[in-house]
Coordinates of C-alpha atoms in Angstrom, one line a residue:
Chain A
X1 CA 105.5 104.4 115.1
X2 CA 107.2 106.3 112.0
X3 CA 106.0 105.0 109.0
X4 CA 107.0 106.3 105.4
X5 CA 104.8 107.2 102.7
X6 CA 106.6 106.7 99.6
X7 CA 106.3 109.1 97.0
X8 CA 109.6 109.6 95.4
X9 CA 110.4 106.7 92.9
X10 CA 113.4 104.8 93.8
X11 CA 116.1 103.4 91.5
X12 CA 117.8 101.0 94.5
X13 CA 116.4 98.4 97.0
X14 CA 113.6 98.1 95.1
X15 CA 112.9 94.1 96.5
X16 CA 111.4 93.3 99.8
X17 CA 109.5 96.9 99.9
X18 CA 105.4 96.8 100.8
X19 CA 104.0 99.0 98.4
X20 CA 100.2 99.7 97.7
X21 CA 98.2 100.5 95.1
X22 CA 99.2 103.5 93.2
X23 CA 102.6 103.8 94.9
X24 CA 105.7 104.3 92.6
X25 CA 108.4 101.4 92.0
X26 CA 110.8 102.8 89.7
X27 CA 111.2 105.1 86.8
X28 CA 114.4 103.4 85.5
X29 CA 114.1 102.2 81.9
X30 CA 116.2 99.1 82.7
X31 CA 113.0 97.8 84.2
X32 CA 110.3 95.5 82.7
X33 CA 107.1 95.6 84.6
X34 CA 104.7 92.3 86.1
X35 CA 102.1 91.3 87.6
X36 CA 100.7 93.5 89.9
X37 CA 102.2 96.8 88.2
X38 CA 101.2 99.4 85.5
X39 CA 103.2 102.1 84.0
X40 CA 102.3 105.9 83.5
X41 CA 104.9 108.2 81.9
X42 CA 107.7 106.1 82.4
X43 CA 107.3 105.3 86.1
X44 CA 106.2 102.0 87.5
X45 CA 103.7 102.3 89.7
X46 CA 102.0 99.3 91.8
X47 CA 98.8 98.0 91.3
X48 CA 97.9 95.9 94.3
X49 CA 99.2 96.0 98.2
X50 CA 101.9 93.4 98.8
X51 CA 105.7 92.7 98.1
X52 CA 107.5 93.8 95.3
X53 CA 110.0 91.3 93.9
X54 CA 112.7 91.7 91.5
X55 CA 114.0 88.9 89.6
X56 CA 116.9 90.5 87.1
X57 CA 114.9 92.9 85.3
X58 CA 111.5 91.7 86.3
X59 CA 109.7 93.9 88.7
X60 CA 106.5 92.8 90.1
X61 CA 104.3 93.1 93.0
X62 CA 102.8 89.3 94.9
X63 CA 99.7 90.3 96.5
X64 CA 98.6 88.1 99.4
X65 CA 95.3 87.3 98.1
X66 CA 93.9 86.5 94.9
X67 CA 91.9 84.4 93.3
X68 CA 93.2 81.5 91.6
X69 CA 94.6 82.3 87.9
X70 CA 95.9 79.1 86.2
X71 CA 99.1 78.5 84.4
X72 CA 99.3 76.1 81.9
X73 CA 100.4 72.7 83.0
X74 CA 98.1 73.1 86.1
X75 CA 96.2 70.0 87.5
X76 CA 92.8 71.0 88.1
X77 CA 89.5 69.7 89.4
X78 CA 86.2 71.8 88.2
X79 CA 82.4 71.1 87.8
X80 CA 80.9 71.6 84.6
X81 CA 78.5 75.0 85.0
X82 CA 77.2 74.5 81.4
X83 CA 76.8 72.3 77.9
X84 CA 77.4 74.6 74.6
X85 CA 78.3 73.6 71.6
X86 CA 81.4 71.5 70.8
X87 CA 82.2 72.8 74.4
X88 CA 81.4 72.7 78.1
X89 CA 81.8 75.8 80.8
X90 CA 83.6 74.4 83.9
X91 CA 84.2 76.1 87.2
X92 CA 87.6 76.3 88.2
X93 CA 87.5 78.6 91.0
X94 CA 88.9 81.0 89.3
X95 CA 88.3 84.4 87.5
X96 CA 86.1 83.2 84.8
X97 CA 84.5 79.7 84.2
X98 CA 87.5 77.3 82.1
X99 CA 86.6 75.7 78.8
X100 CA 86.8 72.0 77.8
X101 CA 86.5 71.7 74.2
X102 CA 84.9 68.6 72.5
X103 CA 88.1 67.9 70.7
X104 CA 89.8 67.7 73.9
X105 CA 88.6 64.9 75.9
X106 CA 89.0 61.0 75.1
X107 CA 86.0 59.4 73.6
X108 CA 85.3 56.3 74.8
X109 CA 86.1 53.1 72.7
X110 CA 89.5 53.9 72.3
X111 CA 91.9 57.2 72.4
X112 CA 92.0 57.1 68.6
X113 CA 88.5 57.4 67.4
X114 CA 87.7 60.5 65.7
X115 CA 85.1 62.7 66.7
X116 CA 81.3 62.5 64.9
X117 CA 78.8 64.3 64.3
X118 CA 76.1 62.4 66.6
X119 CA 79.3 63.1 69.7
X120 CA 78.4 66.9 68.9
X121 CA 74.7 66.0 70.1
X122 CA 75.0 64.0 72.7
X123 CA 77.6 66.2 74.6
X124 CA 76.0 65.0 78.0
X125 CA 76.3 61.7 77.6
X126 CA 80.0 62.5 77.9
X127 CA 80.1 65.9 81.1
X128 CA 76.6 66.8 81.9
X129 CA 76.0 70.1 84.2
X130 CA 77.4 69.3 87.5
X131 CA 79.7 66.6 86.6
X132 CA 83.4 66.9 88.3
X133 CA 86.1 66.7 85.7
X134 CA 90.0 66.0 86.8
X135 CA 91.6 68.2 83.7
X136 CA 94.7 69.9 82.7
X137 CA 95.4 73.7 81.9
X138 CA 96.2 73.1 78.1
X139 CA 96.3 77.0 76.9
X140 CA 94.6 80.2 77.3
X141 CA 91.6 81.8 75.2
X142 CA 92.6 85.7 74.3
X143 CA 90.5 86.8 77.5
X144 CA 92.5 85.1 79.7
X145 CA 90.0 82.2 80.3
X146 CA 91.7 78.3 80.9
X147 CA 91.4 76.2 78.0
X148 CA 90.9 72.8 79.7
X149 CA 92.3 68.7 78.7
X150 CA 91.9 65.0 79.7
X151 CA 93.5 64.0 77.0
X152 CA 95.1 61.1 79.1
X153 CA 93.9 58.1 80.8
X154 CA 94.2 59.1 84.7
X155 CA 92.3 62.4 83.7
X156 CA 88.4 62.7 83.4
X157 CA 85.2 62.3 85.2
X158 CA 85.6 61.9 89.1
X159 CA 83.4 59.2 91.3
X160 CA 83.1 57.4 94.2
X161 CA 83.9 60.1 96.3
X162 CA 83.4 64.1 97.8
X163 CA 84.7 67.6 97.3
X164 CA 86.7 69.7 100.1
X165 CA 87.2 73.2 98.8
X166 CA 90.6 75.0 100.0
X167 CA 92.5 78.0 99.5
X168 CA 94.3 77.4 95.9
X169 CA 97.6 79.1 98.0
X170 CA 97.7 76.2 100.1
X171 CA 97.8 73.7 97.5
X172 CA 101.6 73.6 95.9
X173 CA 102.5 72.4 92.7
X174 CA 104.1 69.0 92.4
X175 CA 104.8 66.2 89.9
X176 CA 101.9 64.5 91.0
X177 CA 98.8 65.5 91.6
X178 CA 96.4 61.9 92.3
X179 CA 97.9 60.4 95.3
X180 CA 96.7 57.0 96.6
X181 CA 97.1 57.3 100.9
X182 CA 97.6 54.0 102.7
X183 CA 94.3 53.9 104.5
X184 CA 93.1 52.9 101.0
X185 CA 91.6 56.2 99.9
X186 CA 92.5 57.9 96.6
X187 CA 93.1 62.0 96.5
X188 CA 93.1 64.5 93.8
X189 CA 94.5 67.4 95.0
X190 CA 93.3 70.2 92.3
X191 CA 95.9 73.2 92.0
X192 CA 92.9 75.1 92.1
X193 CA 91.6 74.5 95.5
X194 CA 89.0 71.8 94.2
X195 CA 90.2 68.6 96.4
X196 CA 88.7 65.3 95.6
X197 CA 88.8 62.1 98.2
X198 CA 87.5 58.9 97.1
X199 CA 87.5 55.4 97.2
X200 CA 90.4 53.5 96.0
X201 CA 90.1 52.1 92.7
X202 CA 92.8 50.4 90.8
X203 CA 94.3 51.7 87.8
X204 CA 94.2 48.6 86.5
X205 CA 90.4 48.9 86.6
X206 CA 90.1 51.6 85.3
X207 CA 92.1 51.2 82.0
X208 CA 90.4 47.4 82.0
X209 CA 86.8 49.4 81.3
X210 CA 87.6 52.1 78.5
X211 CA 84.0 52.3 78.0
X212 CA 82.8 53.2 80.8
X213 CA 85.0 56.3 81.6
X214 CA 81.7 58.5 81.4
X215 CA 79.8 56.5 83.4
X216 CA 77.4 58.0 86.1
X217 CA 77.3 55.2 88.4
X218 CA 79.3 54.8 91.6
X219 CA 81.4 51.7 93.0
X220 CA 79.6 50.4 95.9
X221 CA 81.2 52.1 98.6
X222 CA 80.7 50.1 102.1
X223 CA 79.9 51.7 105.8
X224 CA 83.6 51.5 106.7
X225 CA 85.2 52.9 103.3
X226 CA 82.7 55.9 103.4
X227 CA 84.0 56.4 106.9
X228 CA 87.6 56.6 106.1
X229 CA 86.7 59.1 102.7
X230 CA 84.5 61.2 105.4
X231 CA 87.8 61.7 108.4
X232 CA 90.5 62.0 105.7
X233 CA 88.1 65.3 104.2
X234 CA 87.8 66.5 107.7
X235 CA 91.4 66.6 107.8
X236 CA 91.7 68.4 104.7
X237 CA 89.3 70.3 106.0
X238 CA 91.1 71.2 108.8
X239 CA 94.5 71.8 107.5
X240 CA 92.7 74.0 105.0
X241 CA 91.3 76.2 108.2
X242 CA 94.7 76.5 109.9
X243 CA 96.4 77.5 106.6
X244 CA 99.0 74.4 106.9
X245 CA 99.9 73.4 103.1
X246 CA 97.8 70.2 101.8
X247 CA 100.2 67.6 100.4
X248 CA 99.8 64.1 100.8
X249 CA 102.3 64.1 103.5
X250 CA 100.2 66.6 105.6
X251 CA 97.1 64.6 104.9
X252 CA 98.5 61.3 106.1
X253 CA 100.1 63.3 109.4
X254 CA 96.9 64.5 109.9
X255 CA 94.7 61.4 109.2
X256 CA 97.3 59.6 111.2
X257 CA 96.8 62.2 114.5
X258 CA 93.2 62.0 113.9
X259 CA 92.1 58.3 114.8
X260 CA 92.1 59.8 118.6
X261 CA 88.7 61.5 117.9
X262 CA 85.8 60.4 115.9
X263 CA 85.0 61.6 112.8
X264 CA 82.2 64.2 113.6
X265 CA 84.9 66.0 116.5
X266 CA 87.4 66.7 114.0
X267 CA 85.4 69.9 113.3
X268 CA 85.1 71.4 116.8
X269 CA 87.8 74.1 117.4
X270 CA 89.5 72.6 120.3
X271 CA 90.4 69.2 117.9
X272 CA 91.5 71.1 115.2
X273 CA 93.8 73.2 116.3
X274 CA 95.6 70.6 118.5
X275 CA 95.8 68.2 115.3
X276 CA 97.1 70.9 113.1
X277 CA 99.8 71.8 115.3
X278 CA 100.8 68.1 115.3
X279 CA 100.8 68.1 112.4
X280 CA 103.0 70.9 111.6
X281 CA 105.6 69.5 113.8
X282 CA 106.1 66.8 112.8
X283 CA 106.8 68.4 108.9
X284 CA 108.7 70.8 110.6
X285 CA 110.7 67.7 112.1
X286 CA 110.9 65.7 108.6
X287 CA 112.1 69.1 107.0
Chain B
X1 CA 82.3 126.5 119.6
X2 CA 83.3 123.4 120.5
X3 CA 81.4 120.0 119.1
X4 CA 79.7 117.6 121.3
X5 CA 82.6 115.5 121.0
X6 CA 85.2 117.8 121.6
X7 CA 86.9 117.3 118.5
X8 CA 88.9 120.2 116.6
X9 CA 87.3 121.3 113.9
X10 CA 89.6 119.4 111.9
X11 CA 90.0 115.9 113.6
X12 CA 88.7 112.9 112.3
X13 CA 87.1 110.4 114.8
X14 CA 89.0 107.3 115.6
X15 CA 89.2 105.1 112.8
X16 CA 89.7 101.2 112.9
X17 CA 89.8 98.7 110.8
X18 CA 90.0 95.0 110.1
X19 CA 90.9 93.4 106.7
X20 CA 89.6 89.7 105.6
X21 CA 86.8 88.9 108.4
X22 CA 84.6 87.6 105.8
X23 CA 86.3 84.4 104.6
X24 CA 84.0 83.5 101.8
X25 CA 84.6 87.1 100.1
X26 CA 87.9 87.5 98.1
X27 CA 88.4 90.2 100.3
X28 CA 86.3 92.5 103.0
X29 CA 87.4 95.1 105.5
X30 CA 85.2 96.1 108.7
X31 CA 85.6 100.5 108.8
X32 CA 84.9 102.4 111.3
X33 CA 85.2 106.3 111.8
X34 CA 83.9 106.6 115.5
X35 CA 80.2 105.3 116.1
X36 CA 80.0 105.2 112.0
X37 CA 81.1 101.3 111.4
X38 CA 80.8 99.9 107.5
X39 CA 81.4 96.2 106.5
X40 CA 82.6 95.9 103.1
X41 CA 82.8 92.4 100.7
X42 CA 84.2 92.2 97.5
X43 CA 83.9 89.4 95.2
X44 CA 85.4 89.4 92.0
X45 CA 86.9 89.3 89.5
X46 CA 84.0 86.7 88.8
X47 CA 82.3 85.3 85.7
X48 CA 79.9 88.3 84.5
X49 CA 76.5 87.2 83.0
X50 CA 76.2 87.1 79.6
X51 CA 74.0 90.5 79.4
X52 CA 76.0 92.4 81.6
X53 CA 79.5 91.5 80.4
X54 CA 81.6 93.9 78.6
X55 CA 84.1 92.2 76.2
X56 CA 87.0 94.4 76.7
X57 CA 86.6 94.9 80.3
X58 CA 85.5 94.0 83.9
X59 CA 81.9 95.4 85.3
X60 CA 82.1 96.9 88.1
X61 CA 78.5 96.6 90.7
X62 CA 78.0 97.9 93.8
X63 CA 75.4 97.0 96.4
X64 CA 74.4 99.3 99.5
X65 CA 72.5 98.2 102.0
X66 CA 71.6 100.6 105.2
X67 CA 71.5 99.4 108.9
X68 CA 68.0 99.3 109.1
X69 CA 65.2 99.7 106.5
X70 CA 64.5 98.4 102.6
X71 CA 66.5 99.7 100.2
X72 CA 65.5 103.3 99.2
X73 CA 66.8 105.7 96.6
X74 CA 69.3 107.2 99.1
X75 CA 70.8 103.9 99.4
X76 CA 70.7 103.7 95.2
X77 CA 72.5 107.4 95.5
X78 CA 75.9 105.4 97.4
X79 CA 75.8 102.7 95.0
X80 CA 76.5 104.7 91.7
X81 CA 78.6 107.7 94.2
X82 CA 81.2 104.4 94.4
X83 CA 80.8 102.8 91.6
X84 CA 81.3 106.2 89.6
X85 CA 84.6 106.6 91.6
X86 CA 85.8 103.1 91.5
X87 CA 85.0 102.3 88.2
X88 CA 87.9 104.5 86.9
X89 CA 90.6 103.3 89.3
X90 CA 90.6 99.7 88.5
X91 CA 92.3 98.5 86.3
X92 CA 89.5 96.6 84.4
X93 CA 91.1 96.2 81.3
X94 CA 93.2 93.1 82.8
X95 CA 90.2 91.0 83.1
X96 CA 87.7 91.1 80.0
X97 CA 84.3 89.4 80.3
X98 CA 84.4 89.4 84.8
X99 CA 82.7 90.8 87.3
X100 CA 83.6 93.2 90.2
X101 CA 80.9 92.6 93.0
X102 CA 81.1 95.4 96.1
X103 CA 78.7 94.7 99.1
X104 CA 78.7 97.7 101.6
X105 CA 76.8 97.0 104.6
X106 CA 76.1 99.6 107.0
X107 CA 76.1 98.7 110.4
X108 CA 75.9 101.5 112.6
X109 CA 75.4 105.5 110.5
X110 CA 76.4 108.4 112.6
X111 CA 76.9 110.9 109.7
X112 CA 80.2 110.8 107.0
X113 CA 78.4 107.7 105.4
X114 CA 79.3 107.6 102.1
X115 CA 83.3 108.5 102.7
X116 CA 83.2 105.7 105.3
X117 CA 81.6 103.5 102.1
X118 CA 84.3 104.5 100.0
X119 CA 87.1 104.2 102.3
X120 CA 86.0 100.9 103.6
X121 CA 85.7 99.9 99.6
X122 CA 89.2 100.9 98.7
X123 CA 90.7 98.3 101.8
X124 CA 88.1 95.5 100.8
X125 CA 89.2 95.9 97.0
X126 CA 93.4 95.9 98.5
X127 CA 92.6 92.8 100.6
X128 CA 90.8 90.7 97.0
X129 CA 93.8 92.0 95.2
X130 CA 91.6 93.8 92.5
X131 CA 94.3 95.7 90.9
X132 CA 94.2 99.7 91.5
X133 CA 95.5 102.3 90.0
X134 CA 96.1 104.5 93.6
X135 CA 94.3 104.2 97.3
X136 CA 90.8 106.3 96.8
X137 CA 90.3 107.8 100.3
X138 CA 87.4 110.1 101.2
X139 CA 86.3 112.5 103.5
X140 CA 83.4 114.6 104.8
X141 CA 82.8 118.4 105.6
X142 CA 80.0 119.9 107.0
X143 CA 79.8 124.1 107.0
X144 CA 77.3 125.0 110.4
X145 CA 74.6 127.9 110.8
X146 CA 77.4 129.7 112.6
X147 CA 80.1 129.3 109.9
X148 CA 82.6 127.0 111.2
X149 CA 83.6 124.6 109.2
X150 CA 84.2 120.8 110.7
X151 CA 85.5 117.3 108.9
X152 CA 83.9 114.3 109.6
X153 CA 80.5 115.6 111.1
X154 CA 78.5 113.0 113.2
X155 CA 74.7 113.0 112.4
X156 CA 73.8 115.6 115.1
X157 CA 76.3 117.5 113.7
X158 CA 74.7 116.9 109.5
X159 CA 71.1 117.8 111.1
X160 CA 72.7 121.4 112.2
X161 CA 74.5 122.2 108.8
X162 CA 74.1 124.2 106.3
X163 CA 75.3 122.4 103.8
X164 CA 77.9 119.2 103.8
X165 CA 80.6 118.1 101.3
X166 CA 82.1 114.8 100.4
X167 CA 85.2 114.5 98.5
X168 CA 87.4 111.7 97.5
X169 CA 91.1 112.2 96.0
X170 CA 93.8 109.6 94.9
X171 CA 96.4 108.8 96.9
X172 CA 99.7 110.7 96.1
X173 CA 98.2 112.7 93.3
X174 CA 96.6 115.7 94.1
X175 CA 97.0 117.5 90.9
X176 CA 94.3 114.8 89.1
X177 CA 91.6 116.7 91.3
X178 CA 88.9 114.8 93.5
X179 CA 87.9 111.6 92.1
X180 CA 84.2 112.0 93.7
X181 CA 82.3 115.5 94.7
X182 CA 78.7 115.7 97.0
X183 CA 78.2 118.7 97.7
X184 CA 74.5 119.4 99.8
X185 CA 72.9 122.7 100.8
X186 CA 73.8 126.2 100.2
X187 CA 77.3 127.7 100.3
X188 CA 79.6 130.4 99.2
X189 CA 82.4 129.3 96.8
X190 CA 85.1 130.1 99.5
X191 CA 83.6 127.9 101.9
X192 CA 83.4 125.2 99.0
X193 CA 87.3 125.8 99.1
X194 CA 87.9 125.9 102.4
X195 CA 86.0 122.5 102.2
X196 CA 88.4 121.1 99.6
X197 CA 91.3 122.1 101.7
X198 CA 90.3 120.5 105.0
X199 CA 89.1 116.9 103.2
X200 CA 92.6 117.5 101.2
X201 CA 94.4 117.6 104.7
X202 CA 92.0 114.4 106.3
X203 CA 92.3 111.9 103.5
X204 CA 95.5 112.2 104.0
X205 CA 95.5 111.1 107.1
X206 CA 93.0 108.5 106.0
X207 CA 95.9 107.6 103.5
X208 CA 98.3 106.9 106.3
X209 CA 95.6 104.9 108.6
X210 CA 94.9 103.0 105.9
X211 CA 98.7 102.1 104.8
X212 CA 99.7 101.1 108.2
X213 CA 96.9 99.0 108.2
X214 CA 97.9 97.4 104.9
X215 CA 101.2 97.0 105.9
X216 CA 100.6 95.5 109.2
X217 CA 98.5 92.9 107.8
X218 CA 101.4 92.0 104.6
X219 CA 103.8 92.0 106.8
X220 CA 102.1 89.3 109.0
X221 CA 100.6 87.0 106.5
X222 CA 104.1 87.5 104.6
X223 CA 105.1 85.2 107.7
X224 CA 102.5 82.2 107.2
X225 CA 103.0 82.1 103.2
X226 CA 107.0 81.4 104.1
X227 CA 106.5 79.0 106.6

């Protein structure tokens, strides 16, 4: 197999090229340089090993792999790591721990109460150190850390439920993010990776107990509702080990194919894969 | 004189390699240069601890582990050989305040240790998508009692020299120099060039291994993100 090394720069079909790191792009002007590039006396040279794509003047390279870096207007899910002051450090799976500042969140009694002095001290009655916060990407901090929100009513601290963690690739942006499946089970799907299944609760519930939006304490969650949360996250879990994309359509295809098997088999090899493949055709079919 | 191998003087041993085995690393790459098989992890960039964080730029730490045995000063020696090298060629200035973790574990050594830990480090930082400024490859010399000079010298082959040489260049680049020199024993200058020459020649065949590897592997998964 012949195989090129590119050395030479070149000025035309510059898009669906593999380049790696250190190989040259371009040393036409016209260019603007991306992600994934640097430049070096005028040439363009790749950063990273993947595609390089061209959108007018744009040139960058799309690795395969990397770890999640927000945008702002992301959906997120992320534990708090640590309280500091007038702030909290959360985990987003990312490159560095996000930020959620103090005067971001809702305080409870109402959206319009301003912020005291006594909120300042008691941060953890509000996110203590392993809490799981639904947020927003609201800005960036000048190091390129996420600057967090839930400066709305369906955003905030997550219950009644358990974490799947999955690739961030295989979790696409959408226009909503909190999905509510039909076997009664609601879903967070963080752009981040950071999935969250629990039990259904209704909105109306939730906006009925402003006060208690911080609260630590669970629903009661029954033998048969912890049963359905448990099978839809070994779906998710599965879908996430055979690299199908996690929407809410996959997840109900899946939960759907799964009542053949019990909860626990899901897991095994043999069950996953034949699942996934269902459930990849039948999206292929609905596409 | 031929080598217990039969290998020219100048051929490398058969390399192999496998990109993204270790699926909780960002990225990892399994090396091999005949019996001498590395496993590289890198995790990163990640958030750096307070003390160790630099505010305009990523750290970089490395972690070497041999196939059998505590960790000893040799072991210490590979660590800041690859950080040393790496440290230059990433571009850390993109991510202020993280941290670059490399894990090399050695699984099987049979001489050309440290270029297999540097080649198997350049793949594991492609496959996390740590942004580079070239491909590092690396290669070893070793110059025998009777003068003749071979690349990529097993252990048997290290135990009879008189002195060995590691180099590691950039990819496409030549004119920067070596990015990493270990020189060991007693030489002449000449034979020290006639080292350079011959790892010149095998890293770049390194380079190509190591870009058909790459390729092979974005070419695939280029395939599952579409779908």
């Amino acid at each position: 197999m012949t195989m090129e090394i590119d050395e030479a720069p070149q000025k035309v079909g510059i898009a669906a090229r593999i380049v790696t790191p250190g190989t040259a792009i371009t040393n036409d002007p016209a260019f603007m340089r991306g992600h994934g590039t640097f430049s070096e006396h005028d040439t363009i040279y790749s950063s990273v090993a993947g595609v390089v794509e061209r959108i007018n003047k744009l040139v960058s390279v799309r690795p395969l792999k990397q770890r999640y870096s927000g945008e702002i207007g992301d959906i997120i899910v992320g534990r708090i790591t640590e309280v500091a002051s007038k702030r909290w450090r959360v985990d987003v799976n990312s490159r560095q721990d996000g930020v959620l500042l103090l005067s971001s969140i809702n305080l409870p009694g109402g959206i319009q109460r301003r912020k005291s002095e006594s909120d300042e001290l008691q941060m953890r009655t509000f996110f203590a150190e392993g809490d799981l916060v639904f947020a927003e990407v609201q800005s960036y901090f000048a190091d390129g850390a996420l600057s967090l929100h839930t400066r709305s009513i369906q955003y905030g601290k997550l219950r009644n439920g358990t974490l799947v963690t999955a690739f961030p690739q295989l979790v696409p942006r959408s226009r909503s993010h909190f999905h509510t499946l039909p076997c009664g089970v609601d879903v967070v799907l963080g752009v981040n990776g950071y999935i969250w299944v629990s039990k259904h609760v209704s909105a109306s519930k939730v906006e009925a107990n402003a006060e208690l939006i911080y609260s630590d304490k669970n629903e009661p969650i029954s033998d048969d509702e912890r049963e359905v949360i448990a099978r839809v996250a070994n779906c998710i879990q599965l879908l996430n080990r055979l690299y199908v994309k996690i929407t809410d359509t996959s997840i109900i295809f899946a939960y759907e194919a799964s009542l053949a098997h019990s909860v626990k088999d899901l897991l095994t090899n043999d069950v996953a894969v034949e699942l996934a493949h269902n459930v990849m055709a039948r999206l292929e079919q609905q596409a | 004189m031929s080598r217990p191998d039969r290998r020219e003087a100048s051929q490398l041993r058969a390399l192999n390699c496998s990109l993204g085995q270790l699926n909780r690393a960002d990225g990892s790459t399994q090396f091999s240069a005949g019996n001498t098989s590395v496993v590289s992890g890198v995790y990163g960039p990640v958030e750096a601890k307070v003390y160790e964080e630099k505010l305009d730029r990523a750290v970089v730490e490395v972690k070497f582990r041999a196939d059998i045995g505590a960790p000893t000063t040799k072991d210490k020696w590979v660590e800041s050989a690859v950080r040393s090298t790496f440290e230059r060629e990433i571009l850390a200035h993109l991510h202020p305040r993280t941290l670059v973790q490399i894990v090399i574990q050695l699984r099987e050594g049979d001489g050309s240790v440290d270029s297999a830990a540097i080649n198997a480090t350049t793949l594991a930082l492609v496959d996390a998508g740590i942004p580079l400024k070239c491909m590092i490859t690396a290669a070893t010399c070793a110059v025998l009692f009777d003068d003749t000079t071979v690349v990529d010298p097993t252990q048997e082959e290290i135990d009879a020299a008189r002195s060995t040489h590691t180099f590691a260049f950039a990819s496409g680049s030549n004119d920067r120099g070596p990015l990493y020199v270990d020189s060991r024993g007693e030489f002449t200058m000449d034979e020290y060039s006639h080292c350079y020459d011959m790892c010149t020649l095998a890293t770049e065949r390194v380079l190509a291994f190591m870009r058909t590897a790459i390729e092979g592997k974005v070419t695939k998964e280029a395939k599952i993100g579409a779908a």
